[in-house]
XYZ file of C-alpha atoms in Angstrom:
778
model
C 37.382 90.312 47.454
C 40.748 91.913 48.294
C 42.965 92.164 45.179
C 46.117 90.092 44.906
C 48.902 92.658 44.852
C 51.709 90.362 43.701
C 50.432 90.992 40.183
C 47.812 93.368 38.841
C 45.148 92.824 36.195
C 46.266 96.162 34.705
C 49.980 95.700 34.756
C 52.797 93.847 36.453
C 53.813 94.520 40.025
C 56.831 96.650 39.246
C 55.057 98.618 36.548
C 52.206 99.250 38.969
C 54.594 100.470 41.669
C 56.350 102.738 39.193
C 53.042 104.319 38.123
C 51.955 104.685 41.724
C 55.289 106.312 42.552
C 54.780 108.919 39.841
C 51.266 109.643 41.103
C 52.562 109.811 44.667
C 55.062 112.499 43.677
C 52.354 114.472 41.890
C 50.033 114.311 44.941
C 52.931 115.573 47.083
C 53.543 118.443 44.709
C 49.910 119.421 44.242
C 49.182 119.466 47.975
C 52.245 121.611 48.685
C 51.548 123.926 45.719
C 47.898 124.356 46.712
C 48.919 125.531 50.187
C 51.670 127.741 48.782
C 49.213 129.404 46.383
C 46.798 130.153 49.244
C 49.548 131.781 51.280
C 51.915 133.401 48.782
C 50.210 133.798 45.407
C 46.583 134.675 46.050
C 46.141 138.318 47.123
C 45.726 138.752 50.857
C 44.912 142.421 51.573
C 44.182 141.805 55.276
C 47.555 140.235 55.974
C 45.965 137.593 58.178
C 47.547 134.154 58.256
C 45.928 131.761 55.785
C 47.688 128.589 56.893
C 47.824 125.040 55.700
C 49.740 121.908 56.538
C 52.296 120.874 53.948
C 54.084 118.518 56.346
C 50.896 116.771 57.458
C 49.937 116.185 53.832
C 53.390 114.854 52.978
C 53.260 112.088 55.557
C 49.978 110.824 54.049
C 50.655 110.874 50.307
C 51.903 107.263 50.068
C 48.918 105.937 52.005
C 46.426 107.982 50.026
C 48.026 107.164 46.671
C 47.875 103.404 47.210
C 44.308 103.629 48.513
C 42.718 105.714 45.784
C 44.810 104.515 42.861
C 44.728 100.802 43.643
C 42.711 99.599 46.617
C 39.393 101.431 46.947
C 36.144 100.366 45.352
C 33.238 102.646 44.548
C 31.398 101.277 47.606
C 34.180 102.189 50.032
C 34.145 105.372 52.088
C 37.166 107.216 53.549
C 37.538 109.726 56.350
C 40.698 111.807 55.815
C 42.517 113.451 58.697
C 41.738 117.181 58.669
C 45.224 118.504 57.950
C 45.541 116.296 54.856
C 42.680 118.130 53.163
C 44.918 119.506 50.358
C 46.164 115.982 49.628
C 42.549 114.804 49.274
C 41.829 117.628 46.848
C 44.973 116.710 44.911
C 43.773 113.113 44.635
C 40.321 114.231 43.494
C 41.918 116.521 40.909
C 43.929 113.643 39.454
C 40.734 111.591 39.301
C 38.998 114.335 37.338
C 36.653 115.292 40.177
C 38.086 118.789 40.729
C 39.242 121.295 38.098
C 42.679 122.837 38.394
C 41.287 126.296 39.097
C 39.605 124.976 42.239
C 43.040 124.180 43.702
C 43.664 127.930 43.843
C 40.720 128.470 46.209
C 41.934 126.653 49.338
C 40.712 128.524 52.430
C 39.175 131.314 50.362
C 35.577 132.448 50.795
C 33.361 129.861 49.111
C 36.383 127.817 48.041
C 37.970 124.598 49.220
C 37.513 124.272 52.957
C 40.325 124.213 55.478
C 39.320 120.670 56.414
C 37.318 118.087 54.426
C 33.605 118.926 54.369
C 30.786 116.822 52.930
C 28.500 119.812 52.645
C 30.826 122.651 51.600
C 33.592 121.198 49.426
C 32.844 120.899 45.691
C 34.620 117.557 45.242
C 33.729 114.155 46.745
C 34.270 114.097 50.511
C 32.906 111.073 52.357
C 33.255 112.393 55.909
C 33.602 115.880 57.318
C 36.613 116.073 59.607
C 38.300 118.834 61.531
C 37.666 118.088 65.177
C 40.157 115.647 66.641
C 38.759 112.151 67.141
C 35.469 112.705 65.317
C 36.804 111.967 61.852
C 38.493 108.848 63.177
C 35.365 107.405 64.735
C 32.852 108.503 62.090
C 33.524 105.513 59.772
C 32.726 103.161 62.655
C 29.291 104.685 63.025
C 28.999 104.946 59.244
C 29.557 101.195 59.031
C 26.903 100.521 61.642
C 24.465 102.899 59.927
C 25.061 101.206 56.567
C 24.386 97.792 58.095
C 21.212 99.051 59.715
C 19.936 100.551 56.464
C 20.896 97.535 54.370
C 19.092 95.206 56.779
C 15.810 97.122 56.594
C 15.857 99.008 53.301
C 18.252 97.202 50.909
C 20.368 99.285 48.591
C 23.159 100.625 50.806
C 25.482 97.937 49.454
C 28.752 96.879 51.016
C 32.216 98.370 51.144
C 34.904 99.155 53.656
C 34.898 102.205 55.890
C 38.402 103.662 56.178
C 39.683 106.273 58.627
C 43.021 107.971 57.948
C 44.181 109.529 61.191
C 47.289 110.884 62.800
C 48.892 109.123 65.742
C 48.466 112.186 67.985
C 44.724 111.923 67.307
C 44.736 108.747 69.394
C 45.216 110.968 72.452
C 41.507 111.781 72.081
C 39.450 109.663 74.450
C 36.574 109.437 71.982
C 38.729 107.136 69.848
C 39.083 104.581 72.617
C 35.453 104.879 73.691
C 34.525 103.843 70.161
C 37.210 101.172 69.733
C 36.130 99.220 72.794
C 32.350 99.534 72.434
C 30.878 96.004 72.287
C 28.913 96.897 69.138
C 32.141 97.575 67.200
C 34.023 94.275 67.457
C 32.018 92.654 64.653
C 32.373 95.509 62.129
C 34.924 93.890 59.822
C 34.514 96.594 57.194
C 36.146 99.182 59.471
C 39.809 99.928 58.701
C 41.857 102.562 60.507
C 45.194 103.586 58.988
C 47.266 105.477 61.531
C 49.800 107.942 60.134
C 52.399 107.121 62.785
C 54.740 110.086 62.250
C 55.442 110.463 65.950
C 54.789 114.201 65.935
C 52.007 116.349 67.300
C 51.420 120.039 66.617
C 54.201 121.355 68.849
C 56.731 118.580 69.277
C 58.010 115.098 68.713
C 55.888 112.817 70.889
C 58.458 111.522 73.390
C 56.922 108.263 74.558
C 54.671 107.050 71.746
C 54.822 103.263 71.625
C 53.294 101.414 68.698
C 53.535 98.221 70.729
C 51.351 99.695 73.459
C 48.841 100.946 70.907
C 48.803 97.544 69.219
C 48.048 95.864 72.531
C 45.117 98.177 73.201
C 43.605 97.516 69.784
C 44.162 93.764 70.088
C 42.504 93.730 73.498
C 39.422 95.244 71.868
C 39.351 92.465 69.254
C 40.898 94.404 66.363
C 43.341 93.012 63.826
C 46.632 94.911 64.026
C 48.990 95.248 61.046
C 52.224 97.135 61.678
C 54.248 98.664 58.844
C 57.458 99.864 60.415
C 60.244 99.462 57.879
C 60.371 99.690 54.109
C 62.040 97.421 51.570
C 65.441 99.130 51.695
C 65.794 98.864 55.460
C 64.461 95.321 55.450
C 67.181 94.362 52.979
C 69.829 96.055 55.121
C 68.693 94.037 58.133
C 69.735 90.875 56.275
C 73.339 92.079 55.807
C 76.183 91.735 58.291
C 75.445 94.218 61.056
C 71.780 94.309 60.036
C 70.483 92.888 63.302
C 72.410 95.578 65.164
C 70.781 98.181 62.916
C 67.327 96.807 63.652
C 68.031 96.728 67.380
C 69.348 100.272 67.287
C 66.312 101.617 65.438
C 63.821 99.600 67.513
C 65.212 100.878 70.803
C 65.846 104.454 69.707
C 63.617 107.113 71.251
C 61.369 109.139 68.978
C 63.191 112.480 69.447
C 66.569 110.909 68.637
C 65.191 109.271 65.510
C 63.614 112.526 64.357
C 66.958 114.279 64.861
C 68.591 111.789 62.501
C 66.248 112.957 59.759
C 67.812 116.411 60.013
C 71.401 115.171 59.748
C 73.791 115.347 56.816
C 75.241 112.008 55.640
C 78.468 112.808 57.479
C 76.576 113.448 60.704
C 74.584 110.250 60.187
C 77.755 108.172 59.987
C 78.674 109.427 63.444
C 75.233 109.486 65.116
C 73.516 106.373 63.765
C 75.929 103.759 65.233
C 75.314 105.116 68.738
C 77.562 104.402 71.691
C 76.691 100.904 72.844
C 77.467 97.401 71.664
C 75.890 98.120 68.304
C 78.393 100.811 67.373
C 81.138 98.672 65.843
C 78.943 96.467 63.600
C 76.886 99.503 62.604
C 79.968 101.494 61.632
C 81.002 98.659 59.337
C 77.487 98.460 57.813
C 77.234 102.224 57.350
C 80.638 102.262 55.654
C 79.227 100.071 52.860
C 76.583 102.682 51.958
C 77.082 105.771 49.839
C 75.630 109.071 51.006
C 72.406 108.798 48.993
C 71.725 105.235 50.177
C 72.387 106.172 53.798
C 70.195 109.263 53.571
C 67.256 107.333 52.079
C 67.661 104.299 54.364
C 67.105 106.283 57.561
C 63.704 107.498 56.326
C 62.678 104.228 54.627
C 59.601 103.524 56.737
C 56.725 101.163 55.991
C 54.122 103.892 55.646
C 55.974 105.217 52.604
C 56.701 101.831 51.007
C 54.089 101.439 48.279
C 54.528 97.688 48.018
C 54.284 97.175 51.773
C 51.088 99.215 51.848
C 49.524 97.139 49.069
C 50.473 93.937 50.883
C 48.938 95.247 54.102
C 45.647 95.989 52.367
C 45.628 92.448 50.974
C 46.093 91.058 54.493
C 43.036 92.782 55.994
C 40.731 90.374 57.820
C 37.194 91.422 56.916
C 35.662 89.582 59.884
C 36.804 92.154 62.459
C 37.978 95.777 62.543
C 41.540 96.375 61.400
C 44.089 99.006 62.336
C 47.216 99.528 60.227
C 49.965 101.246 62.196
C 51.965 102.812 59.369
C 55.256 104.422 60.423
C 55.798 107.643 58.456
C 57.898 110.786 58.426
C 56.050 114.040 58.885
C 56.984 116.295 56.009
C 58.519 113.417 54.065
C 60.019 114.702 50.819
C 59.971 118.326 51.987
C 62.826 120.390 53.368
C 60.984 120.445 56.687
C 60.778 116.660 57.060
C 61.146 115.478 60.620
C 61.522 118.948 62.129
C 59.581 119.187 65.414
C 58.080 122.564 64.428
C 57.116 121.686 60.851
C 53.393 121.404 61.527
C 52.379 124.692 59.902
C 55.678 125.633 58.279
C 55.723 126.702 54.626
C 58.361 125.947 52.016
C 60.320 128.935 50.812
C 60.196 129.804 47.108
C 63.563 128.135 46.546
C 62.473 125.043 48.438
C 59.251 124.866 46.419
C 61.247 125.130 43.190
C 63.480 122.305 44.364
C 60.421 120.189 45.179
C 59.091 120.825 41.672
C 62.356 119.595 40.177
C 62.356 116.433 42.279
C 58.694 115.618 41.575
C 58.717 116.409 37.857
C 56.441 119.454 38.224
C 56.722 123.002 36.939
C 56.497 125.854 39.484
C 55.503 128.230 36.661
C 52.660 125.902 35.621
C 51.852 124.159 38.925
C 48.609 122.517 37.761
C 50.049 121.005 34.582
C 48.537 117.539 33.960
C 50.551 114.358 34.238
C 52.317 113.525 30.978
C 50.887 110.734 28.860
C 52.009 107.416 30.186
C 51.242 104.672 32.674
C 50.516 107.059 35.590
C 48.038 109.131 33.585
C 46.341 105.962 32.281
C 46.103 104.599 35.825
C 44.423 107.826 36.984
C 41.882 107.586 34.178
C 41.160 103.906 34.877
C 40.699 104.502 38.580
C 38.431 107.464 37.911
C 36.074 105.136 36.037
C 36.275 102.413 38.671
C 35.560 104.801 41.547
C 32.747 106.712 39.871
C 29.561 106.383 41.924
C 26.101 106.483 40.377
C 23.882 109.353 41.526
C 21.988 108.621 44.721
C 18.268 108.238 44.122
C 16.650 109.720 47.205
C 13.447 108.421 48.707
C 11.251 110.980 50.429
C 10.593 110.106 54.080
C 7.019 108.957 54.815
C 4.698 111.700 56.098
C 4.606 112.159 59.858
C 1.219 113.042 61.407
C 0.931 116.398 63.124
C -1.558 115.375 65.832
C -2.804 112.037 67.174
C -6.102 113.670 68.092
C -6.331 112.775 71.750
C -5.839 115.036 74.758
C -3.790 113.723 77.695
C -5.438 114.030 81.086
C -4.543 113.487 84.698
C -1.001 114.059 85.870
C 1.960 113.291 83.663
C 5.431 114.286 82.528
C 6.822 115.321 79.180
C 9.248 112.390 79.363
C 6.330 109.979 79.603
C 4.617 111.781 76.730
C 7.682 111.203 74.550
C 7.543 107.435 75.114
C 3.803 107.359 74.383
C 4.284 109.407 71.205
C 6.592 106.747 69.763
C 4.045 104.014 70.451
C 1.225 106.140 69.017
C 3.324 106.755 65.914
C 3.713 103.012 65.337
C -0.082 102.650 65.440
C -1.064 105.787 63.528
C 1.736 105.963 60.935
C 3.478 102.582 60.640
C 5.467 103.592 57.540
C 6.987 106.555 59.363
C 7.511 104.500 62.526
C 9.419 101.906 60.473
C 12.010 104.599 59.716
C 12.507 105.499 63.393
C 15.653 104.216 65.054
C 16.360 105.068 68.674
C 19.800 105.117 70.276
C 20.662 105.393 73.945
C 23.750 104.915 76.153
C 22.379 102.306 78.559
C 19.490 104.492 79.816
C 16.487 103.052 77.950
C 14.530 101.982 81.006
C 15.095 105.258 82.882
C 14.024 107.494 79.961
C 10.621 105.929 79.274
C 11.687 103.909 76.238
C 10.558 100.601 77.719
C 7.270 100.342 75.817
C 8.857 101.270 72.492
C 11.759 98.897 73.043
C 9.426 96.004 73.896
C 7.489 96.676 70.706
C 10.299 97.069 68.166
C 13.177 95.104 69.694
C 16.904 95.823 69.899
C 19.057 95.938 66.777
C 21.898 93.445 66.516
C 23.758 92.176 63.424
C 22.716 88.642 64.406
C 19.868 87.251 66.472
C 20.698 86.557 70.092
C 18.853 84.466 72.645
C 16.857 86.387 75.260
C 17.498 84.175 78.275
C 15.032 86.175 80.398
C 12.108 85.895 77.972
C 10.369 83.372 80.261
C 11.102 85.267 83.483
C 7.739 86.531 84.782
C 9.371 89.448 86.625
C 11.107 90.788 83.492
C 9.394 93.982 82.335
C 11.910 95.150 79.732
C 12.212 92.474 77.036
C 15.651 92.543 75.425
C 14.990 90.920 72.040
C 18.107 91.385 69.895
C 17.883 90.745 66.162
C 18.648 92.410 62.785
C 15.114 93.848 62.567
C 15.218 95.715 65.897
C 14.824 99.487 65.866
C 16.712 100.403 69.024
C 20.518 100.508 69.251
C 21.973 100.336 72.736
C 25.566 101.488 73.152
C 27.775 101.549 76.212
C 27.848 104.509 78.564
C 29.636 106.953 76.263
C 27.607 109.888 75.012
C 30.133 110.745 72.294
C 29.527 107.319 70.745
C 25.781 107.893 70.825
C 25.865 111.207 68.985
C 28.517 109.916 66.580
C 26.168 107.121 65.575
C 23.241 109.536 65.599
C 24.999 111.774 63.071
C 25.674 108.874 60.706
C 22.166 107.446 61.016
C 20.958 110.953 60.212
C 23.084 111.080 57.041
C 21.756 107.918 55.371
C 19.284 109.972 53.324
C 22.188 111.661 51.525
C 24.634 108.721 51.465
C 22.331 105.978 50.201
C 19.029 107.729 49.547
C 17.321 105.968 52.453
C 15.998 108.376 55.092
C 15.902 107.353 58.721
C 14.306 109.178 61.641
C 17.055 108.766 64.269
C 16.390 109.699 67.886
C 19.086 109.789 70.548
C 18.094 109.785 74.200
C 20.420 110.725 77.038
C 20.305 112.392 80.423
C 20.106 116.114 79.775
C 23.023 116.979 82.120
C 25.289 115.020 79.752
C 24.302 116.882 76.578
C 27.307 119.143 77.199
C 29.569 116.101 77.041
C 28.165 115.127 73.666
C 27.690 118.583 72.179
C 30.821 118.853 70.037
C 30.461 115.589 68.081
C 26.712 116.154 67.748
C 27.144 119.634 66.294
C 29.844 118.279 63.992
C 27.369 115.653 62.794
C 24.893 118.439 62.018
C 27.621 120.320 60.132
C 28.247 117.172 58.078
C 24.593 116.886 57.078
C 23.361 114.433 59.700
C 19.763 115.122 60.733
C 18.599 113.728 64.046
C 16.487 114.334 67.117
C 18.374 114.551 70.406
C 16.238 114.137 73.521
C 17.682 115.335 76.828
C 15.747 113.937 79.754
C 15.357 114.417 82.681
C 16.529 118.007 82.841
C 17.254 120.953 85.071
C 17.136 121.550 88.801
C 13.658 120.007 88.669
C 15.691 116.802 89.040
C 16.080 118.038 92.617
C 17.076 114.904 94.572
C 19.936 114.158 92.163
C 21.938 117.157 93.353
C 24.022 119.753 91.544
C 25.997 117.268 89.437
C 22.853 116.101 87.623
C 21.033 119.408 87.266
C 21.529 120.838 83.764
C 21.733 124.641 83.593
C 23.139 125.671 80.201
C 21.330 123.266 77.865
C 18.357 125.548 77.008
C 20.641 128.188 75.568
C 22.842 125.597 73.859
C 19.814 124.458 71.891
C 19.000 128.049 70.992
C 22.534 128.726 69.762
C 23.193 125.554 67.756
C 23.064 126.137 63.959
C 20.961 123.684 61.987
C 18.924 122.735 65.041
C 15.450 123.573 66.337
C 15.072 123.330 70.092
C 11.856 122.699 72.009
C 11.126 122.491 75.721
C 7.423 121.656 76.103
C 5.535 122.164 79.343
C 2.676 119.700 78.835
C 2.235 116.225 77.421
C 0.193 117.568 74.512
C 2.904 120.069 73.619
C 5.522 117.303 73.865
C 3.591 115.116 71.417
C 3.224 117.954 68.924
C 6.880 118.921 69.196
C 8.121 115.325 68.782
C 6.057 114.963 65.608
C 7.253 118.330 64.309
C 10.870 117.330 64.991
C 10.484 114.007 63.170
C 8.990 115.777 60.157
C 12.282 117.716 59.754
C 14.437 114.607 59.307
C 15.718 112.821 56.222
C 15.168 115.562 53.664
C 17.406 118.059 51.811
C 15.532 121.011 53.335
C 15.388 119.462 56.797
C 17.381 119.820 59.986
C 18.024 118.478 63.462
C 16.147 119.080 66.690
C 16.749 119.006 70.420
C 14.002 118.336 72.958
C 14.572 119.100 76.627
C 12.110 117.037 78.663
C 11.260 116.752 82.328
C 10.226 114.133 84.860
C 8.213 116.636 86.892
C 4.565 115.477 87.142
C 2.229 118.245 85.942
C -1.552 118.498 86.071
C -2.431 118.260 82.378
C -5.651 120.204 82.783
C -3.471 123.313 83.200
C -2.731 123.093 79.472
C -6.346 124.043 78.691
C -6.116 122.428 75.246
C -9.018 123.797 73.156
C -11.763 121.299 72.348
C -12.767 122.988 69.097
C -10.766 121.398 66.197
C -9.863 124.729 64.612
C -8.769 126.224 67.926
C -6.809 123.064 68.734
C -4.967 123.244 65.410
C -4.204 126.917 66.065
C -2.730 125.985 69.445
C -0.668 123.209 67.851
C 0.765 125.554 65.230
C 1.702 128.058 67.894
C 3.261 125.390 70.131
C 5.537 124.069 67.398
C 6.320 127.640 66.255
C 7.663 128.631 69.667
C 4.989 129.991 72.042
C 1.286 130.464 72.744
C -0.855 132.506 75.073
C -1.874 130.178 77.895
C -3.727 132.619 80.178
C -5.014 136.062 79.237
C -6.080 138.618 81.850
C -9.254 140.582 81.374
C -8.434 143.912 79.807
C -4.868 145.153 79.407
C -2.267 143.198 81.419
C 0.059 144.891 83.867
C 2.727 142.235 83.384
C 3.407 139.201 81.191
C 4.882 136.009 82.583
C 6.736 134.060 79.851
C 7.523 130.627 81.245
C 8.994 127.489 79.703
C 8.879 123.776 80.430
C 8.610 122.551 83.984
C 8.250 126.101 85.354
C 4.864 126.866 83.775
C 2.905 125.697 86.882
C 4.798 128.294 88.957
C 3.813 131.018 86.496
C 0.154 129.973 86.611
C 0.186 129.940 90.395
C 1.777 133.404 90.383
C -1.048 134.743 88.164
C -3.630 133.886 90.809
C -1.504 135.437 93.565
C -0.986 138.596 91.515
C -4.702 138.861 90.745
C -5.431 138.912 94.475
C -3.021 141.869 94.685
C -4.739 143.732 91.878
C -2.111 142.963 89.241
C -3.408 141.614 85.932
C -1.012 139.140 84.309
C -0.854 137.224 81.049
C 0.955 133.886 80.857
C 2.765 132.923 77.670
C 3.941 129.326 77.411
C 7.273 129.328 75.561
C 8.059 126.069 73.786
C 11.049 127.079 71.626
C 13.340 129.990 72.530
C 15.317 129.345 69.363
C 12.353 129.800 67.043
C 11.283 132.935 68.904
C 14.779 134.380 68.655
C 14.857 133.717 64.910
C 11.495 135.473 64.594
C 12.823 138.553 66.404
C 15.868 138.544 64.116
C 13.600 138.288 61.075
C 11.795 141.460 62.187
C 15.128 143.224 61.853
C 15.839 141.709 58.446
C 18.546 139.442 59.872
C 16.794 136.102 59.221
C 14.147 134.697 56.917
C 12.175 132.934 59.656
C 8.390 133.379 60.020
C 7.341 136.162 62.387
C 3.648 135.479 62.879
C 4.194 133.604 66.144
C 5.333 136.839 67.819
C 2.127 138.595 66.837
C -0.011 135.778 68.236
C 1.938 134.961 71.402
C 2.969 138.558 72.197
C 0.353 140.823 70.515
C 1.320 144.485 70.450
C -1.889 145.606 72.153
C -0.997 143.450 75.184
C 2.636 144.547 75.472
C 3.673 144.767 79.143
C 6.768 144.380 81.310
C 8.034 140.800 81.207
C 9.087 138.236 83.758
C 10.728 135.251 82.060
C 11.051 131.941 83.871
C 12.753 128.658 83.063
C 14.560 125.730 84.657
C 17.916 126.783 83.194
C 20.063 129.850 82.642
C 17.875 132.996 82.573
C 19.642 134.634 79.619
C 17.936 132.046 77.371
C 14.684 134.058 77.414
C 16.045 137.496 78.267
C 15.822 138.580 74.611
C 12.014 138.480 74.757
C 12.040 142.010 76.127
C 13.077 143.145 72.644
C 9.816 141.932 71.071
C 8.123 145.190 72.150
C 11.097 146.857 73.902
C 9.570 146.311 77.332
C 11.366 145.985 80.692
C 12.248 142.383 81.488
C 13.307 140.478 84.596
C 14.741 137.084 83.636
C 14.490 134.369 86.293
C 16.349 131.076 86.079
C 19.288 129.096 87.391
C 22.728 130.686 87.549
C 24.674 128.469 89.956
C 25.052 124.817 90.874
C 22.205 123.361 92.856
C 22.021 120.805 95.597
C 19.757 117.986 96.632
C 16.424 118.699 98.245
C 12.689 118.785 97.843
C 11.376 120.596 94.782
C 10.037 123.603 96.686
C 13.342 123.978 98.557
C 15.426 123.846 95.376
C 13.144 126.277 93.536
C 13.294 128.679 96.450
C 17.087 128.353 96.568
C 17.371 129.442 92.921
C 14.667 132.107 93.063
C 12.344 130.427 90.568
C 9.491 129.536 92.922
C 6.075 131.201 92.851
C 7.098 133.707 95.545
C 10.039 134.870 93.442
C 7.855 135.267 90.347
C 5.334 137.361 92.287
C 8.068 139.585 93.704
C 9.633 140.118 90.272
C 6.238 141.065 88.800
C 5.503 143.507 91.606
C 8.902 145.140 91.155
C 8.288 145.577 87.420
C 4.868 147.114 87.966
C 6.151 149.326 90.800
C 3.496 148.090 93.201
C 3.964 148.723 96.901
C-alpha cells in the first residue's frame, strides 16, 4: 500500500517536509564533504587524481532523501546511479549503517568504492552500478528474478524495484532494449526515477526533450509521471504574467535555461523576459519579486520539491512499470550548479565553508551528527523500518558428476548439452528444479527443444497454447508460472542482465538458482560487458555460446566467433570450458552447475559446437576408476588423449572442434616417423591458472599439468583451436618448450568445412607441417 502523503502517521505534512528538508541538506553536505576529504584532506603521495562527483550527487539528494526517509519499505530495492555513490553512503550513514570514519575512505584501497558495489562496499548496496545502462536495467531483471523465485520457492517477498538514473544514461541502447521487451510490461513493481538535469559529462544536452522520452515510455506501456516545476514556480504561474512565464520556460532551450542558473538577479531581470511577446508581462511579473525570490524561482524544479516527490510516489500505478521524469539542476545548492563543466569539479575551500554554513554543518567537524530534533528522530525511525533480517541461505542441491553412460555414434557438443539437461531432470530432480534457462529467441536452434517441452516456458500468468493440438508442432510452447525457461526478445544484453539477477538470488533471498543463458557464440562479445558486470555484482550463472567458431562454415565471417575462447580465459570470476566430445560436454556442464548458488562459487562459460564428431575418438575408459580419472582431468582443464610409444617428438594440444584434426595429424606424422602425443584441452583458463600457481601467482591446483603434460614427455608443442591462437600459446611455458600456435586470426567466409579450415591454416595438413617444422624434419 502506497502511503498517503497529505498527512503522515509520524507527523503532519509540513512537519514532515521540514524534517526531510533538514535531512536533505545534511545528505548534500555529507556527499560533498566525503568527496572533498578524498581529494584534499586524505594524503595523496602519488598526486594522481582521486575524483568524485559533487554535482551529480547534488542533483539527486532530494530524490534520495524522500525515498529513503519516507517512501521505501524493507522489501524494496534501489539501484543508484554510479556518480551518486557518495550520496548513497551519506544516506546509509544517517541510517546508522555506516560509521563516520568510513566516509573518509571514499576511493581509497579497501574503502568505499568509486561506484556502488554489492560485493565491495561495507554498507547496504542493492545493485552494483558503474557501467552506463546496466544499473538502470538491473532492477527490471531483479523484479523478474524475484517473481520467478517467489513462484517456485516462496520467501522472496514483494517490494518495488527502483532505478535512479541520469537522463544522459538514456542514450544507452540497453535501456530501450529492456524497456520495450514484452516480458517487462507487466512488472508493476519497477520504478525508474530519471534525474533530468539536462547535462552529460561534457556539456548541456542541447536537444533533450522530456516529451519525446515520455512518448517512448508510454508506447512501451509504462506509466509516466513528470515533475517539472516546484511549488514556488507553480504559484507564480497563477499570478498575472504567470502563463507567459510558463510558456517562456517550456519553450526555452536547455543551454539557455542552464545559463540562467549562472546569472545574478540583475542579469536575470534582463534575460528571463526574453525578446518576444512574453517580455512585457514577464517584466511586470519579475518586478514583483525580490532578488532572493527570483533567484530561487528559476531553479525551483519538481525534482527538488519534496512535496511533489512524495505526491508522485503516491501516484505510482503498481500494475505496470513507472518512470518519473524529475527535472533537476545538476550541482543544485553548490557554487557549480548548472555549469556545463561541473561534472567532476570540486568546491574550493571557501565554497565548502559556505556550503557548511548554508546546510548547518561544521567544516571543522564534518561528520558531526544531526542535532536532536525531528530530523534525527526521523532518521532513527526509518533505520528501524528499513532494517532487513539476515538472509537465511539454502545450500543448492547436489549436482551429479557423471550420468554413467558413454555417448556413441556421431554427435555434437551442442546436442550433448541439451541431453545433459534432460538427464539431470531424471537423475537429480531436486537440482533440475533449480535450473532456469534463458535465451534470446534461439531455443529451437540451440538444442533446447527437449528441455523446453519438458519444463515449459515461464510466464507470470498461464497462457493458452493455441498450437497444442497441431500435429506438426514439435516445440510445445506451454507458458505458465511453473515453467523453467524464460524467452526474451532478440537482445543479448537483456539476456545476460536477467542471467546476472537470476544468479544473485542465492545472496538476495537465500534461494539458489542454477541459471543458464544460451546464445549464439558470435554474439557473446555483444553481451560481454553486462555479463561481466553481473559477475562483479555476485551473480553466478552459466553462459553457453553455441554454435561457435569458423566451424560454423556456411554462415560466413559475420557468424564465426574468433575471440571468445580468450575472453573466457580472461574473465575474472568465470571458468571457461570448450569440450571436444559429448562425454566431456556432459562432465563440464555438471561441473559448471555445481559452481552456482554458493558463497564460494562462480560463473562459467561453455563454448560448444555443431560439428558432428565420431564419439569413439574420445576413447572414454571403460574401467570405473580410469573413467573417473578422465572426468577429473576433463573438468580440470586437459587430459592425454593419445600417447605415442616411447618419448614423443612433438605434442599436439588441441581444443574443441579441432581435436579430430589433431588425431588425424598423429597418424600422418607416424607414417613420417614422427611420434606425437595428443592432449585434449578442455579449459585454457584453468590451465593458465595452474601455470600461474606454479609461479606462486595463484592458488589454483597444479596437478592437472603433471597429468596432462608430464615432464618426462615434454616436447615441442603445436596448439590448435577454432579461435584466436594466442589462447593456448602460453602452454609452451609449462615446460619451456618451443610452441607453434595455430588458430584463426582473420575474418572467415562461407564454404565447406575443409575449405574454411584450409583457408585459416587449421586443417590436418597445416598441423602436420607445423609439427615437422618444430621437429626440424626434412
